[in-house]
């Protein structure tokens, strides 16, 4: 049994308990909000950190969601307070939400630290909100529960199921190839996002919420529930009740987030065919907990973990199907021998206890171990003279002919160059060429946008080409697919080898050997490096300047150097 705190040991007691002038101020201002001693005496104060915004369609239901969390907190004898945070809207933020993940993480940490908060419920869903909230909560070291916002319903167009992102890319290429009418394209726009909730493919949002659940940070089964299912409200209330219990039990994130929990998270990332973005986020989240995740961990676990979820973009089904097939607990139950399932979770039970007895109800959607979608998960870590600090490829979601491929580079020096020339009929490109984008990384873009699924030139689309080898230091949307080598580190903007490649250089990808190389000698590299000039920074002031000065490369998680665990603050003395 965990040791329970006394009311005087609650963090908030330091604000409301003492008989002094400072506490008089805190109590009188609480009374200004219509509260009284019955609201704060002997009750944990539970903050609901709400990333609601009318510019974030994935979080549009969070006001109602927060009410259900509040209900649970009140039921369990806690005091709920709702606090707004920055909302990272994948749909609208330019150049990319990744530029702001660390800002939300910082905001989360500092909001938790500076207020009278004994425990927290973090509401997130859209891609970067999940890692940001967890990174901040981990560094704040205050008991928290993550409530995933839930995937939206399946899309629909003329009776066909549509998946977020994946089908937009697919039909856009059909339209560019002249095979889809303007009218049909408008109908797809109308039908691809039918309810609130996050993207319902196994993109970054679904991957990260599944990871949050596997880490032990949600109530069991939470991540698979569709946003509009009433089970989602019940899960929210359950999370509120549990948050009160955890505040009394002082169940801090450091008691949950250990190396075994992150091992389990990587296993699940691989078994669901998760987004490549999860690699960067997991490295950053683990670093906040003081745990190093070398890139090779992902490769090793990918080789030994079967892909059991047949979900788009790599597979056939969507999150609603996954939920009705048994959801994440059913998938986890298939992986027991690969997991380290005795990790503690936020309901005080182990992962093993939480998934005990979970069944699969549709073996097409969630496969059994004797009938996997693929024997290996299909994410590889590449190294070579083009990526000395690593690169990533999701080879499960590309045409097999690129598993071993050599072709001449067609180089674009940045995204504007790509946009200006990719459709040029005179571009010297064939189906065997390798399209290479420079300056798409953390400092180069900036913010490492999801540009990595580089467009296939229209003239090749018209010839029926649907996949090409593409290379960049950018990321790729979790809903994307294709032979895209991503996260090349070090990035071009800081002088990585990617910056030195020129048109016509022969590039070789060998997935089996985990290599990505360009046919240049050391002497040729040295000569080109001597000529290379670094571009001026994108900004010299403001948050962007901080970002450019402090962001780490993809293999280190793109967190800020000063936010790593070694820099964690002790609980400040507050008077
Ligand atoms: Fe929010 Fe995809 S746009 S999860």
Coordinates of C-alpha atoms and ligand atoms in Angstrom, one line a residue:
X1 CA 0.0 0.0 0.0
X2 CA 1.4 3.4 -0.9
X3 CA 2.0 5.9 2.0
X4 CA -0.7 8.5 1.9
X5 CA 0.1 12.2 2.4
X6 CA -1.6 14.1 5.2
X7 CA -3.5 17.3 4.3
X8 CA -0.6 19.3 5.6
X9 CA 1.8 17.5 3.3
X10 CA -0.1 18.4 0.2
X11 CA 1.7 20.9 -1.9
X12 CA -1.3 23.3 -2.0
X13 CA -1.2 23.5 1.9
X14 CA 1.8 25.8 1.5
X15 CA -0.5 28.3 -0.3
X16 CA -3.7 27.9 1.8
X17 CA -2.7 26.5 5.2
X18 CA -0.3 28.8 7.0
X19 CA -1.7 31.7 9.2
X20 CA 0.4 34.4 7.6
X21 CA -0.1 37.4 5.3
X22 CA 0.8 35.5 2.1
X23 CA -1.7 32.8 2.7
X24 CA -4.3 35.4 3.7
X25 CA -3.8 36.8 0.2
X26 CA -4.2 33.4 -1.4
X27 CA -7.3 32.6 0.6
X28 CA -9.0 36.0 0.1
X29 CA -8.5 35.7 -3.7
X30 CA -9.9 32.2 -3.7
X31 CA -13.0 33.7 -1.9
X32 CA -13.1 36.2 -4.7
X33 CA -13.7 33.3 -7.0
X34 CA -16.7 32.2 -4.9
X35 CA -14.7 29.5 -3.1
X36 CA -14.5 28.8 0.6
X37 CA -12.5 26.6 3.1
X38 CA -14.6 23.6 2.1
X39 CA -13.1 23.9 -1.4
X40 CA -9.4 23.8 -0.3
X41 CA -9.2 22.5 3.3
X42 CA -8.0 18.8 3.2
X43 CA -8.6 18.5 -0.5
X44 CA -6.0 18.0 -3.2
X45 CA -6.1 20.7 -5.9
X46 CA -6.1 19.0 -9.3
X47 CA -5.3 21.1 -12.3
X48 CA -6.9 20.2 -15.6
X49 CA -4.4 21.5 -18.2
X50 CA -6.6 22.1 -21.2
X51 CA -5.2 22.6 -24.7
X52 CA -8.6 23.5 -26.1
X53 CA -8.6 26.0 -28.9
X54 CA -11.0 27.1 -31.7
X55 CA -7.9 26.9 -34.0
X56 CA -7.4 23.2 -33.1
X57 CA -10.2 21.0 -34.5
X58 CA -8.7 17.9 -32.9
X59 CA -9.3 19.5 -29.5
X60 CA -12.6 21.2 -30.1
X61 CA -14.4 18.9 -27.6
X62 CA -12.0 19.6 -24.8
X63 CA -14.3 22.1 -22.9
X64 CA -16.8 19.3 -22.5
X65 CA -14.1 16.7 -21.8
X66 CA -12.8 18.9 -19.0
X67 CA -16.2 19.0 -17.4
X68 CA -16.2 15.2 -17.2
X69 CA -12.7 15.2 -15.7
X70 CA -14.0 17.8 -13.1
X71 CA -17.0 15.5 -12.3
X72 CA -14.5 12.7 -11.4
X73 CA -12.3 15.0 -9.3
X74 CA -15.3 16.2 -7.3
X75 CA -16.6 12.7 -6.9
X76 CA -13.3 11.7 -5.3
X77 CA -13.1 14.7 -3.0
X78 CA -10.7 16.8 -4.9
X79 CA -10.8 20.4 -6.0
X80 CA -10.7 20.8 -9.8
X81 CA -9.2 23.9 -11.4
X82 CA -9.0 24.3 -15.2
X83 CA -6.0 26.0 -16.7
X84 CA -5.6 26.8 -20.4
X85 CA -2.4 26.1 -22.2
X86 CA -1.0 26.7 -25.7
X87 CA -2.8 24.4 -28.2
X88 CA -0.5 22.9 -30.9
X89 CA -2.8 22.7 -33.9
X90 CA -1.3 20.5 -36.5
X91 CA -3.9 21.7 -38.9
X92 CA -3.0 25.4 -38.8
X93 CA 0.3 26.2 -37.3
X94 CA 3.1 27.3 -39.7
X95 CA 5.8 26.3 -40.4
X96 CA 5.2 23.4 -38.0
X97 CA 3.9 22.5 -34.5
X98 CA 7.3 20.9 -33.9
X99 CA 8.7 24.4 -33.6
X100 CA 6.5 24.8 -30.5
X101 CA 6.5 21.4 -28.9
X102 CA 9.2 22.5 -26.5
X103 CA 7.4 25.7 -25.8
X104 CA 4.3 23.8 -24.6
X105 CA 6.5 21.5 -22.6
X106 CA 8.1 24.5 -20.9
X107 CA 4.7 26.0 -20.3
X108 CA 3.3 22.8 -18.8
X109 CA 6.3 22.4 -16.5
X110 CA 6.2 26.0 -15.2
X111 CA 2.4 26.2 -14.9
X112 CA 2.5 23.1 -12.7
X113 CA 5.4 24.3 -10.7
X114 CA 4.3 27.8 -9.8
X115 CA 0.7 27.2 -8.8
X116 CA -0.9 25.5 -5.8
X117 CA -1.4 22.2 -7.6
X118 CA -1.2 18.7 -6.0
X119 CA -1.9 16.7 -9.1
X120 CA -2.8 17.2 -12.8
X121 CA -4.9 15.8 -15.6
X122 CA -3.3 16.7 -19.0
X123 CA -5.7 16.9 -22.0
X124 CA -3.9 16.3 -25.3
X125 CA -4.3 14.5 -28.6
X126 CA -3.1 16.4 -31.7
X127 CA 0.4 15.2 -32.6
X128 CA 2.8 17.3 -30.5
X129 CA 0.5 18.0 -27.6
X130 CA 1.0 14.5 -26.2
X131 CA 4.8 14.5 -26.0
X132 CA 4.9 18.2 -25.0
X133 CA 2.5 17.7 -22.0
X134 CA 4.3 14.5 -20.9
X135 CA 7.7 16.1 -21.2
X136 CA 6.6 19.1 -19.1
X137 CA 4.8 17.0 -16.6
X138 CA 7.8 14.7 -16.2
X139 CA 10.1 17.6 -15.5
X140 CA 7.6 19.2 -13.1
X141 CA 7.6 15.9 -11.2
X142 CA 4.0 16.4 -9.9
X143 CA 1.6 13.4 -10.1
X144 CA -0.3 13.6 -13.4
X145 CA -2.6 11.5 -15.6
X146 CA -2.8 12.0 -19.3
X147 CA -6.3 12.0 -20.9
X148 CA -6.1 11.3 -24.7
X149 CA -8.6 13.3 -26.7
X150 CA -9.6 10.3 -28.8
X151 CA -9.6 9.6 -32.5
X152 CA -12.3 10.9 -34.8
X153 CA -14.7 8.7 -36.7
X154 CA -13.9 7.1 -40.0
X155 CA -14.0 9.4 -43.0
X156 CA -16.4 8.6 -45.8
X157 CA -16.6 9.4 -49.5
X158 CA -19.1 7.8 -51.9
X159 CA -19.2 4.7 -49.6
X160 CA -15.4 4.5 -49.4
X161 CA -13.7 4.8 -46.0
X162 CA -11.3 7.7 -45.8
X163 CA -8.3 8.0 -43.5
X164 CA -6.9 11.3 -42.2
X165 CA -3.9 12.4 -44.1
X166 CA -3.2 9.2 -46.0
X167 CA -6.2 9.5 -48.3
X168 CA -5.6 13.2 -48.8
X169 CA -2.1 12.5 -50.1
X170 CA -3.3 9.6 -52.2
X171 CA -6.2 11.4 -53.8
X172 CA -4.1 14.6 -54.3
X173 CA -1.7 12.6 -56.4
X174 CA -4.7 11.1 -58.3
X175 CA -5.9 14.7 -58.9
X176 CA -2.5 15.9 -60.1
X177 CA -2.3 12.9 -62.4
X178 CA -5.7 14.0 -63.9
X179 CA -7.6 11.0 -62.6
X180 CA -9.9 12.8 -60.1
X181 CA -12.4 15.5 -60.8
X182 CA -12.6 18.8 -59.0
X183 CA -16.1 17.9 -57.8
X184 CA -14.9 14.6 -56.3
X185 CA -12.0 16.4 -54.6
X186 CA -14.4 18.8 -53.0
X187 CA -16.5 15.8 -51.8
X188 CA -13.5 14.3 -50.2
X189 CA -12.8 17.6 -48.4
X190 CA -16.3 17.4 -47.0
X191 CA -16.1 13.8 -45.8
X192 CA -12.6 13.1 -44.6
X193 CA -13.0 14.7 -41.1
X194 CA -16.5 13.7 -39.9
X195 CA -16.4 14.3 -36.1
X196 CA -14.2 15.9 -33.5
X197 CA -11.1 14.0 -32.4
X198 CA -7.6 13.6 -33.7
X199 CA -6.5 11.9 -36.9
X200 CA -7.9 8.4 -37.0
X201 CA -5.1 6.6 -38.8
X202 CA -2.2 5.3 -36.9
X203 CA -0.5 8.6 -37.5
X204 CA 1.5 10.5 -34.9
X205 CA -1.5 11.4 -32.7
X206 CA -2.7 7.7 -32.4
X207 CA 0.9 6.5 -32.0
X208 CA 1.7 9.0 -29.2
X209 CA -1.5 8.3 -27.2
X210 CA -0.9 4.6 -27.5
X211 CA 2.6 5.2 -26.2
X212 CA 1.3 7.3 -23.3
X213 CA -1.0 4.5 -22.3
X214 CA 1.8 1.9 -22.6
X215 CA 4.1 4.1 -20.5
X216 CA 1.4 3.8 -17.8
X217 CA 0.3 7.4 -17.9
X218 CA -3.4 6.9 -18.8
X219 CA -6.2 4.7 -17.3
X220 CA -6.2 1.3 -19.1
X221 CA -7.8 1.4 -22.6
X222 CA -8.0 5.1 -22.8
X223 CA -6.1 5.8 -26.0
X224 CA -8.3 3.7 -28.3
X225 CA -11.7 5.2 -27.4
X226 CA -13.2 7.3 -30.2
X227 CA -13.6 11.0 -29.2
X228 CA -17.4 10.9 -29.7
X229 CA -18.0 7.6 -27.9
X230 CA -19.7 8.0 -24.5
X231 CA -17.0 5.7 -23.1
X232 CA -14.7 8.6 -23.6
X233 CA -16.6 10.7 -21.1
X234 CA -16.6 7.9 -18.6
X235 CA -12.8 7.5 -19.1
X236 CA -12.4 11.2 -18.4
X237 CA -14.3 11.0 -15.1
X238 CA -12.4 7.9 -14.1
X239 CA -9.1 9.8 -14.8
X240 CA -10.3 12.7 -12.6
X241 CA -11.1 10.3 -9.7
X242 CA -7.7 8.6 -10.2
X243 CA -5.9 11.9 -10.2
X244 CA -7.2 12.7 -6.7
X245 CA -6.1 9.3 -5.4
X246 CA -2.7 9.8 -7.0
X247 CA -2.2 13.2 -5.4
X248 CA -2.8 11.6 -2.0
X249 CA -0.5 8.8 -2.8
X250 CA 2.1 11.2 -4.2
X251 CA 2.4 9.0 -7.3
X252 CA 5.0 11.1 -9.2
X253 CA 6.1 10.4 -12.8
X254 CA 9.5 9.3 -11.7
X255 CA 7.8 6.2 -10.0
X256 CA 6.4 5.3 -13.4
X257 CA 8.7 6.4 -16.1
X258 CA 11.7 4.0 -16.0
X259 CA 13.8 2.3 -18.7
X260 CA 11.4 -0.7 -18.8
X261 CA 8.4 1.6 -19.4
X262 CA 10.2 3.2 -22.4
X263 CA 11.2 -0.2 -23.7
X264 CA 7.5 -1.1 -23.7
X265 CA 6.6 2.1 -25.5
X266 CA 9.0 1.3 -28.3
X267 CA 7.6 -2.3 -28.6
X268 CA 4.1 -0.9 -28.9
X269 CA 5.2 1.8 -31.4
X270 CA 6.5 -1.0 -33.6
X271 CA 3.6 -3.4 -33.1
X272 CA 1.1 -0.7 -34.2
X273 CA 3.2 0.4 -37.2
X274 CA 3.6 3.7 -35.5
X275 CA 4.7 7.1 -36.8
X276 CA 8.4 7.8 -37.4
X277 CA 7.8 11.0 -35.4
X278 CA 7.4 8.9 -32.3
X279 CA 11.2 8.1 -32.4
X280 CA 12.0 11.8 -31.8
X281 CA 9.4 12.3 -29.2
X282 CA 10.3 9.1 -27.3
X283 CA 13.9 10.1 -27.1
X284 CA 12.9 13.6 -25.8
X285 CA 10.4 12.2 -23.3
X286 CA 12.9 9.6 -22.0
X287 CA 15.6 12.2 -21.6
X288 CA 13.3 14.3 -19.4
X289 CA 13.1 11.2 -17.2
X290 CA 16.9 10.8 -17.2
X291 CA 16.9 7.8 -19.6
X292 CA 19.0 7.7 -22.8
X293 CA 17.4 6.0 -25.8
X294 CA 20.0 5.5 -28.5
X295 CA 18.6 5.2 -32.0
X296 CA 19.7 1.6 -32.3
X297 CA 17.1 0.7 -29.6
X298 CA 14.4 1.4 -32.1
X299 CA 16.1 -0.7 -34.8
X300 CA 16.7 -3.7 -32.5
X301 CA 13.1 -3.7 -31.2
X302 CA 11.7 -3.2 -34.7
X303 CA 13.6 -6.3 -35.8
X304 CA 12.1 -8.5 -33.0
X305 CA 8.6 -7.0 -32.8
X306 CA 5.9 -8.3 -35.2
X307 CA 3.4 -5.7 -36.6
X308 CA 0.1 -6.8 -35.3
X309 CA -2.2 -3.8 -36.0
X310 CA -3.4 -3.6 -39.5
X311 CA -3.9 0.1 -39.5
X312 CA -3.4 2.8 -42.1
X313 CA -1.2 4.3 -43.4
X314 CA 0.7 1.0 -43.5
X315 CA -2.4 -1.2 -43.3
X316 CA -6.1 -1.3 -44.0
X317 CA -8.2 -0.2 -40.9
X318 CA -8.7 2.8 -38.8
X319 CA -8.8 3.6 -35.1
X320 CA -12.5 3.0 -34.7
X321 CA -12.0 -0.5 -36.0
X322 CA -9.0 -0.9 -33.6
X323 CA -11.2 0.1 -30.6
X324 CA -14.0 -2.3 -31.5
X325 CA -11.4 -5.1 -32.1
X326 CA -10.3 -4.8 -28.5
X327 CA -8.1 -1.7 -28.6
X328 CA -4.6 -1.3 -27.1
X329 CA -5.1 -3.7 -24.2
X330 CA -5.9 -6.5 -26.6
X331 CA -2.8 -5.7 -28.6
X332 CA -0.6 -5.5 -25.5
X333 CA -1.8 -8.9 -24.3
X334 CA -0.4 -10.4 -27.5
X335 CA 3.0 -8.9 -26.7
X336 CA 3.5 -10.0 -23.1
X337 CA 6.8 -11.9 -23.8
X338 CA 8.3 -8.9 -25.6
X339 CA 7.2 -6.4 -22.9
X340 CA 8.6 -5.8 -19.5
X341 CA 5.1 -5.8 -18.1
X342 CA 5.7 -5.3 -14.4
X343 CA 6.0 -1.6 -14.7
X344 CA 3.8 0.5 -12.5
X345 CA 1.0 2.5 -14.0
X346 CA -1.1 5.5 -12.8
X347 CA -3.9 3.3 -11.4
X348 CA -1.4 1.7 -9.0
X349 CA -1.4 -1.6 -10.9
X350 CA 1.2 -3.0 -13.2
X351 CA 0.8 -3.1 -17.0
X352 CA 0.5 -6.8 -16.8
X353 CA -2.4 -6.5 -14.3
X354 CA -4.1 -3.9 -16.5
X355 CA -4.1 -6.0 -19.6
X356 CA -4.9 -9.3 -18.0
X357 CA -7.7 -11.0 -19.9
X358 CA -7.9 -8.5 -22.7
X359 CA -9.3 -10.2 -25.8
X360 CA -9.2 -9.6 -29.5
X361 CA -12.7 -9.3 -31.1
X362 CA -11.6 -8.9 -34.7
X363 CA -8.5 -10.8 -35.7
X364 CA -8.2 -9.0 -39.0
X365 CA -7.6 -5.6 -37.3
X366 CA -5.5 -6.9 -34.4
X367 CA -3.6 -10.0 -35.4
X368 CA -2.5 -12.8 -33.2
X369 CA 1.2 -13.6 -32.8
X370 CA 0.9 -16.6 -35.1
X371 CA -0.6 -14.5 -37.9
X372 CA 1.1 -11.1 -37.8
X373 CA 0.7 -8.4 -40.5
X374 CA 4.5 -8.6 -40.8
X375 CA 7.1 -10.6 -38.8
X376 CA 9.1 -7.4 -38.3
X377 CA 7.7 -3.9 -37.5
X378 CA 9.3 -2.2 -40.5
X379 CA 11.1 0.8 -39.1
X380 CA 14.9 0.9 -39.7
X381 CA 17.7 3.2 -38.4
X382 CA 20.2 3.9 -41.2
X383 CA 23.7 5.1 -40.9
X384 CA 26.3 5.9 -43.5
X385 CA 28.4 8.7 -44.9
X386 CA 25.2 10.7 -45.6
X387 CA 23.9 10.3 -42.1
X388 CA 26.7 9.7 -39.6
X389 CA 24.3 10.4 -36.6
X390 CA 21.5 8.4 -38.1
X391 CA 18.4 8.5 -40.3
X392 CA 15.0 6.7 -40.2
X393 CA 13.0 4.9 -42.8
X394 CA 9.6 3.2 -42.5
X395 CA 10.2 0.5 -45.0
X396 CA 6.9 -1.2 -44.2
X397 CA 5.1 1.7 -46.0
X398 CA 7.0 1.8 -49.3
X399 CA 7.4 -0.1 -52.5
X400 CA 9.8 -3.0 -51.9
X401 CA 11.9 -2.2 -55.0
X402 CA 13.5 0.6 -53.0
X403 CA 14.8 -1.7 -50.2
X404 CA 18.1 -1.7 -52.2
X405 CA 18.4 1.1 -54.6
X406 CA 21.0 3.3 -56.2
X407 CA 20.1 6.4 -58.2
X408 CA 21.3 9.9 -59.1
X409 CA 20.4 12.7 -56.8
X410 CA 18.1 15.6 -57.8
X411 CA 18.9 18.2 -55.1
X412 CA 16.7 21.0 -53.8
X413 CA 18.5 23.4 -51.5
X414 CA 15.4 24.2 -49.5
X415 CA 11.6 23.9 -49.6
X416 CA 11.1 27.1 -51.7
X417 CA 13.5 25.7 -54.3
X418 CA 11.5 22.4 -54.3
X419 CA 8.2 24.2 -54.7
X420 CA 9.5 26.3 -57.5
X421 CA 11.1 23.5 -59.6
X422 CA 9.5 20.1 -58.8
X423 CA 6.8 20.5 -61.5
X424 CA 9.2 21.8 -64.1
X425 CA 8.8 19.5 -67.2
X426 CA 12.5 20.1 -67.9
X427 CA 13.6 18.7 -64.4
X428 CA 16.1 15.9 -65.2
X429 CA 14.3 13.3 -63.1
X430 CA 13.3 9.7 -63.7
X431 CA 11.6 7.1 -61.6
X432 CA 15.0 5.9 -60.4
X433 CA 16.3 9.3 -59.3
X434 CA 16.7 10.2 -55.7
X435 CA 14.9 13.4 -54.7
X436 CA 16.9 15.1 -51.9
X437 CA 15.8 18.1 -49.9
X438 CA 18.3 20.1 -47.8
X439 CA 17.6 22.6 -45.0
X440 CA 14.4 20.9 -43.8
X441 CA 15.8 20.1 -40.3
X442 CA 15.4 21.6 -36.8
X443 CA 17.5 24.7 -37.6
X444 CA 17.3 24.7 -41.4
X445 CA 13.5 24.9 -41.9
X446 CA 13.2 25.8 -39.0
X447 CA 11.4 23.4 -36.7
X448 CA 11.8 20.3 -38.8
X449 CA 8.5 20.3 -40.6
X450 CA 6.7 17.3 -42.0
X451 CA 8.1 17.9 -45.5
X452 CA 9.8 14.5 -45.8
X453 CA 7.2 12.9 -48.1
X454 CA 8.6 15.0 -50.9
X455 CA 6.2 15.3 -53.9
X456 CA 6.7 13.1 -56.9
X457 CA 7.0 15.2 -60.0
X458 CA 3.8 15.5 -61.9
X459 CA 5.4 14.2 -65.1
X460 CA 6.3 11.0 -63.3
X461 CA 2.8 10.7 -61.7
X462 CA 1.3 10.9 -65.2
X463 CA 3.6 8.0 -66.1
X464 CA 2.1 6.0 -63.2
X465 CA 5.0 6.4 -60.8
X466 CA 3.6 6.4 -57.2
X467 CA 6.8 6.0 -55.1
X468 CA 10.4 7.2 -55.3
X469 CA 13.4 7.3 -53.0
X470 CA 13.4 10.6 -51.2
X471 CA 15.8 11.9 -48.6
X472 CA 15.7 14.8 -46.2
X473 CA 16.5 16.1 -42.8
X474 CA 12.8 16.8 -42.3
X475 CA 10.1 14.7 -40.6
X476 CA 7.2 13.0 -42.3
X477 CA 3.6 13.0 -41.1
X478 CA 2.6 9.8 -39.4
X479 CA -0.2 9.5 -42.0
X480 CA 2.3 9.6 -44.9
X481 CA 4.0 6.8 -46.7
X482 CA 6.6 6.0 -49.3
X483 CA 10.4 5.4 -49.6
X484 CA 11.3 8.5 -47.6
X485 CA 14.6 8.6 -45.6
X486 CA 13.9 11.0 -42.8
X487 CA 15.6 12.8 -39.8
X488 CA 19.0 12.7 -41.5
X489 CA 21.5 13.9 -38.8
X490 CA 23.4 16.1 -38.6
X491 CA 21.1 18.3 -40.7
X492 CA 22.2 20.3 -43.7
X493 CA 21.9 23.6 -42.0
X494 CA 24.7 22.9 -39.5
X495 CA 26.9 21.4 -42.2
X496 CA 25.9 17.8 -42.2
X497 CA 26.9 15.7 -45.3
X498 CA 23.4 16.2 -46.7
X499 CA 24.4 19.8 -47.4
X500 CA 27.3 18.7 -49.6
X501 CA 25.4 16.5 -52.1
X502 CA 25.0 17.8 -55.6
X503 CA 22.9 16.9 -58.6
X504 CA 23.9 13.6 -60.2
X505 CA 25.8 12.2 -57.1
X506 CA 24.9 8.5 -56.8
X507 CA 23.1 7.7 -53.6
X508 CA 22.6 4.1 -52.4
X509 CA 20.0 2.9 -49.9
X510 CA 20.4 -0.6 -48.5
X511 CA 17.8 -1.2 -45.9
X512 CA 19.0 -4.7 -45.0
X513 CA 22.5 -3.4 -44.3
X514 CA 21.0 -0.3 -42.6
X515 CA 23.1 2.0 -44.9
X516 CA 22.5 5.3 -46.6
X517 CA 25.6 6.5 -48.6
X518 CA 26.6 8.9 -51.3
X519 CA 29.4 7.9 -53.7
X520 CA 31.8 10.5 -52.6
X521 CA 35.4 10.1 -51.4
X522 CA 36.7 11.7 -48.2
X523 CA 38.7 14.1 -50.4
X524 CA 35.6 15.1 -52.4
X525 CA 33.7 15.7 -49.1
X526 CA 36.6 17.8 -47.8
X527 CA 36.7 19.9 -50.9
X528 CA 33.0 20.6 -50.9
X529 CA 33.0 21.3 -47.2
X530 CA 35.7 23.9 -47.7
X531 CA 33.3 25.7 -50.2
X532 CA 30.2 25.3 -48.0
X533 CA 28.8 28.4 -46.4
X534 CA 26.4 28.4 -43.5
X535 CA 23.2 30.3 -44.1
X536 CA 22.4 33.2 -41.7
X537 CA 20.0 32.1 -38.9
X538 CA 16.3 32.5 -39.4
X539 CA 16.0 34.9 -36.4
X540 CA 18.1 36.8 -33.9
X541 CA 15.4 37.5 -31.4
X542 CA 12.4 36.0 -29.7
X543 CA 11.4 32.4 -29.2
X544 CA 12.7 31.4 -32.6
X545 CA 16.2 32.6 -31.7
X546 CA 16.0 30.6 -28.4
X547 CA 14.9 27.6 -30.5
X548 CA 17.8 27.9 -33.0
X549 CA 20.4 28.3 -30.3
X550 CA 19.2 25.4 -28.0
X551 CA 17.5 22.7 -30.1
X552 CA 19.3 19.4 -30.4
X553 CA 19.4 17.2 -33.5
X554 CA 16.9 14.5 -34.3
X555 CA 19.0 11.7 -32.7
X556 CA 18.8 13.6 -29.4
X557 CA 15.0 14.3 -29.6
X558 CA 15.1 17.9 -30.7
X559 CA 14.6 19.1 -27.1
X560 CA 16.3 22.2 -25.8
X561 CA 19.7 21.5 -24.2
X562 CA 18.8 23.3 -21.0
X563 CA 15.7 21.2 -20.5
X564 CA 17.4 17.8 -20.2
X565 CA 17.0 16.0 -16.9
X566 CA 20.4 17.1 -15.6
X567 CA 19.0 20.6 -15.6
X568 CA 15.8 19.8 -13.7
X569 CA 14.9 22.2 -11.0
X570 CA 14.3 21.1 -7.4
X571 CA 11.0 22.2 -6.0
X572 CA 11.5 25.8 -5.3
X573 CA 11.0 27.2 -1.8
X574 CA 7.8 29.3 -2.1
X575 CA 6.7 31.7 0.6
Ligands
LIG1 FE1 -4.5 16.8 -35.1 FE2 -3.8 15.0 -37.1 S1 -4.3 17.2 -37.3 S2 -4.0 14.8 -35.0

